[in-house]
JSON list of C-alpha atoms in Angstrom, two decimals:
[
{"chain": "U", "resi": 1, "resn": "MET", "atom": "CA", "xyz": [6.32, 7.34, 21.64]},
{"chain": "U", "resi": 2, "resn": "ASP", "atom": "CA", "xyz": [5.60, 9.51, 19.83]},
{"chain": "U", "resi": 3, "resn": "ASN", "atom": "CA", "xyz": [8.78, 8.98, 18.24]},
{"chain": "U", "resi": 4, "resn": "MET", "atom": "CA", "xyz": [6.97, 5.79, 17.11]},
{"chain": "U", "resi": 5, "resn": "PHE", "atom": "CA", "xyz": [4.05, 7.59, 15.25]},
{"chain": "U", "resi": 6, "resn": "LYS", "atom": "CA", "xyz": [5.86, 9.82, 13.28]},
{"chain": "U", "resi": 7, "resn": "LEU", "atom": "CA", "xyz": [8.02, 6.84, 11.71]},
{"chain": "U", "resi": 8, "resn": "CYS", "atom": "CA", "xyz": [4.67, 4.66, 11.12]},
{"chain": "U", "resi": 9, "resn": "GLY", "atom": "CA", "xyz": [3.45, 8.73, 9.25]},
{"chain": "U", "resi": 10, "resn": "PHE", "atom": "CA", "xyz": [6.63, 8.53, 7.86]},
{"chain": "U", "resi": 11, "resn": "TRP", "atom": "CA", "xyz": [6.16, 5.18, 5.93]},
{"chain": "U", "resi": 12, "resn": "THR", "atom": "CA", "xyz": [2.59, 5.55, 5.73]},
{"chain": "U", "resi": 13, "resn": "GLY", "atom": "CA", "xyz": [3.90, 8.45, 3.18]},
{"chain": "U", "resi": 14, "resn": "ILE", "atom": "CA", "xyz": [6.28, 6.08, 1.56]},
{"chain": "U", "resi": 15, "resn": "PHE", "atom": "CA", "xyz": [3.63, 3.43, 0.68]},
{"chain": "U", "resi": 16, "resn": "ALA", "atom": "CA", "xyz": [1.42, 6.23, -0.12]},
{"chain": "U", "resi": 17, "resn": "VAL", "atom": "CA", "xyz": [3.58, 7.59, -2.99]},
{"chain": "U", "resi": 18, "resn": "MET", "atom": "CA", "xyz": [4.22, 4.65, -4.13]},
{"chain": "U", "resi": 19, "resn": "PHE", "atom": "CA", "xyz": [0.49, 3.35, -4.25]},
{"chain": "U", "resi": 20, "resn": "PHE", "atom": "CA", "xyz": [0.48, 7.11, -6.91]},
{"chain": "U", "resi": 21, "resn": "ILE", "atom": "CA", "xyz": [3.34, 5.91, -8.75]},
{"chain": "U", "resi": 22, "resn": "GLY", "atom": "CA", "xyz": [1.29, 2.91, -8.85]},
{"chain": "U", "resi": 23, "resn": "GLY", "atom": "CA", "xyz": [-2.08, 4.27, -10.51]},
{"chain": "U", "resi": 24, "resn": "MET", "atom": "CA", "xyz": [-3.45, 2.53, -6.84]},
{"chain": "U", "resi": 25, "resn": "MET", "atom": "CA", "xyz": [-5.54, 5.59, -6.26]},
{"chain": "U", "resi": 26, "resn": "PRO", "atom": "CA", "xyz": [-7.95, 4.14, -3.47]},
{"chain": "U", "resi": 27, "resn": "ALA", "atom": "CA", "xyz": [-5.15, 2.56, -1.74]},
{"chain": "U", "resi": 28, "resn": "THR", "atom": "CA", "xyz": [-3.22, 5.99, -1.97]},
{"chain": "U", "resi": 29, "resn": "VAL", "atom": "CA", "xyz": [-5.75, 7.42, -0.45]},
{"chain": "U", "resi": 30, "resn": "ILE", "atom": "CA", "xyz": [-6.65, 5.80, 1.69]},
{"chain": "U", "resi": 31, "resn": "PHE", "atom": "CA", "xyz": [-2.35, 5.52, 3.00]},
{"chain": "U", "resi": 32, "resn": "VAL", "atom": "CA", "xyz": [-2.03, 9.03, 2.31]},
{"chain": "U", "resi": 33, "resn": "ALA", "atom": "CA", "xyz": [-4.98, 10.03, 5.47]},
{"chain": "U", "resi": 34, "resn": "SER", "atom": "CA", "xyz": [-2.88, 7.09, 7.68]},
{"chain": "U", "resi": 35, "resn": "THR", "atom": "CA", "xyz": [-0.04, 9.45, 6.93]},
{"chain": "U", "resi": 36, "resn": "ILE", "atom": "CA", "xyz": [-1.69, 12.64, 8.16]},
{"chain": "U", "resi": 37, "resn": "PHE", "atom": "CA", "xyz": [-2.81, 10.44, 11.00]},
{"chain": "U", "resi": 38, "resn": "PHE", "atom": "CA", "xyz": [-0.32, 9.27, 12.17]},
{"chain": "U", "resi": 39, "resn": "LEU", "atom": "CA", "xyz": [2.01, 12.41, 11.96]},
{"chain": "U", "resi": 40, "resn": "LEU", "atom": "CA", "xyz": [-0.97, 14.97, 14.10]},
{"chain": "U", "resi": 41, "resn": "LEU", "atom": "CA", "xyz": [-0.34, 12.40, 16.57]},
{"chain": "U", "resi": 42, "resn": "GLY", "atom": "CA", "xyz": [3.03, 12.04, 16.76]},
{"chain": "U", "resi": 43, "resn": "TYR", "atom": "CA", "xyz": [2.83, 16.23, 17.03]},
{"chain": "U", "resi": 44, "resn": "LEU", "atom": "CA", "xyz": [-0.02, 16.04, 19.91]},
{"chain": "U", "resi": 45, "resn": "ASN", "atom": "CA", "xyz": [2.56, 15.00, 22.75]},
{"chain": "U", "resi": 46, "resn": "LEU", "atom": "CA", "xyz": [-0.02, 13.06, 24.54]},
{"chain": "U", "resi": 47, "resn": "THR", "atom": "CA", "xyz": [0.32, 10.13, 27.21]},
{"chain": "U", "resi": 48, "resn": "GLU", "atom": "CA", "xyz": [1.69, 7.36, 26.36]},
{"chain": "U", "resi": 49, "resn": "ARG", "atom": "CA", "xyz": [-1.74, 5.67, 28.30]},
{"chain": "U", "resi": 50, "resn": "MET", "atom": "CA", "xyz": [-3.24, 7.57, 26.00]},
{"chain": "U", "resi": 51, "resn": "TYR", "atom": "CA", "xyz": [-0.57, 6.36, 22.85]},
{"chain": "U", "resi": 52, "resn": "MET", "atom": "CA", "xyz": [-1.74, 3.27, 22.76]},
{"chain": "U", "resi": 53, "resn": "TYR", "atom": "CA", "xyz": [-5.06, 3.97, 22.93]},
{"chain": "U", "resi": 54, "resn": "MET", "atom": "CA", "xyz": [-5.24, 5.36, 19.87]},
{"chain": "U", "resi": 55, "resn": "PHE", "atom": "CA", "xyz": [-3.57, 3.03, 18.45]},
{"chain": "U", "resi": 56, "resn": "GLY", "atom": "CA", "xyz": [-5.84, 0.26, 19.44]},
{"chain": "U", "resi": 57, "resn": "ALA", "atom": "CA", "xyz": [-9.25, 2.14, 18.06]},
{"chain": "U", "resi": 58, "resn": "TYR", "atom": "CA", "xyz": [-7.30, 2.32, 14.63]},
{"chain": "U", "resi": 59, "resn": "LEU", "atom": "CA", "xyz": [-5.96, -1.54, 14.56]},
{"chain": "U", "resi": 60, "resn": "MET", "atom": "CA", "xyz": [-9.85, -2.28, 15.85]},
{"chain": "U", "resi": 61, "resn": "ILE", "atom": "CA", "xyz": [-10.91, 0.36, 13.08]},
{"chain": "U", "resi": 62, "resn": "PHE", "atom": "CA", "xyz": [-8.93, -0.71, 9.99]},
{"chain": "U", "resi": 63, "resn": "MET", "atom": "CA", "xyz": [-9.69, -4.74, 11.42]},
{"chain": "U", "resi": 64, "resn": "VAL", "atom": "CA", "xyz": [-12.98, -3.94, 11.33]},
{"chain": "U", "resi": 65, "resn": "GLY", "atom": "CA", "xyz": [-12.74, -2.05, 7.54]},
{"chain": "U", "resi": 66, "resn": "PHE", "atom": "CA", "xyz": [-10.55, -4.64, 5.97]},
{"chain": "U", "resi": 67, "resn": "SER", "atom": "CA", "xyz": [-13.25, -7.07, 7.00]},
{"chain": "U", "resi": 68, "resn": "TYR", "atom": "CA", "xyz": [-15.86, -6.17, 5.61]},
{"chain": "U", "resi": 69, "resn": "TYR", "atom": "CA", "xyz": [-14.34, -5.37, 2.38]},
{"chain": "U", "resi": 70, "resn": "SER", "atom": "CA", "xyz": [-13.07, -8.98, 2.63]},
{"chain": "U", "resi": 71, "resn": "THR", "atom": "CA", "xyz": [-16.33, -10.09, 2.90]},
{"chain": "U", "resi": 72, "resn": "PHE", "atom": "CA", "xyz": [-18.54, -7.92, 0.72]},
{"chain": "U", "resi": 73, "resn": "ILE", "atom": "CA", "xyz": [-16.77, -5.97, -1.48]},
{"chain": "U", "resi": 74, "resn": "HIS", "atom": "CA", "xyz": [-14.03, -7.81, -2.71]},
{"chain": "U", "resi": 75, "resn": "VAL", "atom": "CA", "xyz": [-15.40, -10.30, -5.73]},
{"chain": "U", "resi": 76, "resn": "GLN", "atom": "CA", "xyz": [-13.00, -13.39, -5.55]},
{"chain": "U", "resi": 77, "resn": "GLY", "atom": "CA", "xyz": [-10.84, -14.66, -8.19]},
{"chain": "U", "resi": 78, "resn": "GLY", "atom": "CA", "xyz": [-11.60, -12.03, -9.74]},
{"chain": "U", "resi": 79, "resn": "HIS", "atom": "CA", "xyz": [-9.47, -9.77, -11.86]}
]
């Protein structure tokens, strides 16, 4: 299970580099933070149950933040 978190850290790192090259700094910061989080969890050697709890907590925080952003911050139809 720890290898999957290292893999998620790798891919979020790739996305962070692509967002940085594209000049999207807020997305870069979010993906760098996700990369650090996933790599940190990947090297903690927790039990599989704890990894599932941590991933569930990560998904819940992401969905709450994404829902807040899409409801209150994102301007519909704006450029």
